[in-house]
PDB file of C-alpha atoms in Angstrom:
ATOM      1  CA  UNK I 210     157.667 -15.935 399.415  1.00 52.00           C
ATOM      2  CA  UNK I 211     155.990 -13.812 396.769  1.00 62.00           C
ATOM      3  CA  UNK I 212     157.656 -13.380 393.430  1.00 68.00           C
ATOM      4  CA  UNK I 213     156.274 -10.680 391.160  1.00 67.00           C
ATOM      5  CA  UNK I 214     157.487 -10.463 387.620  1.00 78.00           C
ATOM      6  CA  UNK I 215     157.760  -6.881 386.414  1.00 80.00           C
ATOM      7  CA  UNK I 216     156.227  -7.803 383.055  1.00 80.00           C
ATOM      8  CA  UNK I 217     153.239  -9.393 384.788  1.00 81.00           C
ATOM      9  CA  UNK I 218     152.665  -6.267 386.851  1.00 81.00           C
ATOM     10  CA  UNK I 219     152.941  -4.035 383.787  1.00 85.00           C
ATOM     11  CA  UNK I 220     150.583  -6.341 381.884  1.00 85.00           C
ATOM     12  CA  UNK I 221     148.048  -6.234 384.698  1.00 87.00           C
ATOM     13  CA  UNK I 222     148.106  -2.429 384.865  1.00 88.00           C
ATOM     14  CA  UNK I 223     147.878  -2.158 381.099  1.00 90.00           C
ATOM     15  CA  UNK I 224     144.824  -4.438 381.084  1.00 89.00           C
ATOM     16  CA  UNK I 225     143.276  -2.611 384.037  1.00 89.00           C
ATOM     17  CA  UNK I 226     143.727   0.825 382.465  1.00 90.00           C
ATOM     18  CA  UNK I 227     142.484  -0.418 379.088  1.00 89.00           C
ATOM     19  CA  UNK I 228     139.352  -1.877 380.745  1.00 88.00           C
ATOM     20  CA  UNK I 229     138.770   1.351 382.630  1.00 87.00           C
ATOM     21  CA  UNK I 230     139.137   3.354 379.409  1.00 87.00           C
ATOM     22  CA  UNK I 231     136.635   1.087 377.594  1.00 83.00           C
ATOM     23  CA  UNK I 232     134.170   1.474 380.461  1.00 84.00           C
ATOM     24  CA  UNK I 233     134.488   5.272 380.424  1.00 82.00           C
ATOM     25  CA  UNK I 234     134.014   5.346 376.640  1.00 78.00           C
ATOM     26  CA  UNK I 235     130.888   3.197 376.760  1.00 75.00           C
ATOM     27  CA  UNK I 236     129.356   5.142 379.653  1.00 76.00           C
ATOM     28  CA  UNK I 237     130.019   8.494 377.991  1.00 76.00           C
ATOM     29  CA  UNK I 238     128.602   7.162 374.719  1.00 71.00           C
ATOM     30  CA  UNK I 239     125.442   6.020 376.488  1.00 69.00           C
ATOM     31  CA  UNK I 240     125.104   9.375 378.249  1.00 72.00           C
ATOM     32  CA  UNK I 241     125.525  11.114 374.904  1.00 70.00           C
ATOM     33  CA  UNK I 242     123.215   8.823 372.943  1.00 67.00           C
ATOM     34  CA  UNK I 243     120.375   8.175 375.358  1.00 63.00           C
ATOM     35  CA  UNK I 244     118.611  11.565 374.880  1.00 63.00           C
ATOM     36  CA  UNK I 245     118.639  11.045 371.114  1.00 58.00           C
ATOM     37  CA  UNK I 246     116.119   8.204 371.165  1.00 58.00           C
ATOM     38  CA  UNK I 247     114.394   8.410 374.541  1.00 57.00           C
ATOM     39  CA  UNK I 248     112.149  10.816 376.328  1.00 59.00           C
ATOM     40  CA  UNK I 249     111.676  10.564 380.120  1.00 58.00           C
ATOM     41  CA  UNK I 250     108.606   8.298 379.818  1.00 57.00           C
ATOM     42  CA  UNK I 251     110.309   5.665 377.679  1.00 58.00           C
ATOM     43  CA  UNK I 252     113.546   6.098 379.620  1.00 58.00           C
ATOM     44  CA  UNK I 253     111.717   5.044 382.782  1.00 57.00           C
ATOM     45  CA  UNK I 254     110.379   1.935 381.024  1.00 56.00           C
ATOM     46  CA  UNK I 255     113.670   0.966 379.422  1.00 57.00           C
ATOM     47  CA  UNK I 256     115.996   1.844 382.268  1.00 58.00           C
ATOM     48  CA  UNK I 257     118.249  -1.102 382.990  1.00 58.00           C
ATOM     49  CA  UNK I 258     116.726  -3.192 380.232  1.00 63.00           C
ATOM     50  CA  UNK I 259     118.713  -4.976 377.559  1.00 62.00           C
ATOM     51  CA  UNK I 260     116.802  -3.068 374.851  1.00 67.00           C
ATOM     52  CA  UNK I 261     118.151   0.240 376.125  1.00 65.00           C
ATOM     53  CA  UNK I 262     121.671  -1.115 376.341  1.00 69.00           C
ATOM     54  CA  UNK I 263     121.511  -2.441 372.769  1.00 73.00           C
ATOM     55  CA  UNK I 264     120.106   0.833 371.430  1.00 70.00           C
ATOM     56  CA  UNK I 265     122.725   2.821 373.315  1.00 68.00           C
ATOM     57  CA  UNK I 266     125.496   0.556 372.066  1.00 71.00           C
ATOM     58  CA  UNK I 267     124.219   0.803 368.480  1.00 74.00           C
ATOM     59  CA  UNK I 268     124.163   4.586 368.737  1.00 71.00           C
ATOM     60  CA  UNK I 269     127.622   4.580 370.280  1.00 68.00           C
ATOM     61  CA  UNK I 270     128.968   2.375 367.489  1.00 71.00           C
ATOM     62  CA  UNK I 271     127.474   4.754 364.951  1.00 70.00           C
ATOM     63  CA  UNK I 272     129.479   7.580 366.481  1.00 64.00           C
ATOM     64  CA  UNK I 273     132.577   5.411 366.858  1.00 64.00           C
ATOM     65  CA  UNK I 274     132.612   5.766 370.627  1.00 55.00           C
ATOM     66  CA  UNK I 275     132.355   2.134 371.651  1.00 45.00           C
TER      67      UNK I 275
END
């Protein structure tokens, strides 16, 4: 009924773990970088906005984290 190829399963897990690792790296980079350019007042304004995500990503790229 169901036929699973071992290579397909390994490929799926590899992709899943790689995606998880990228997510963890980006989140940790954002946590590390956010205090560098935001105080609580601006953080409230920018929270969830694309500006904050771009600034965080730029900072993360600078540190080679994302």
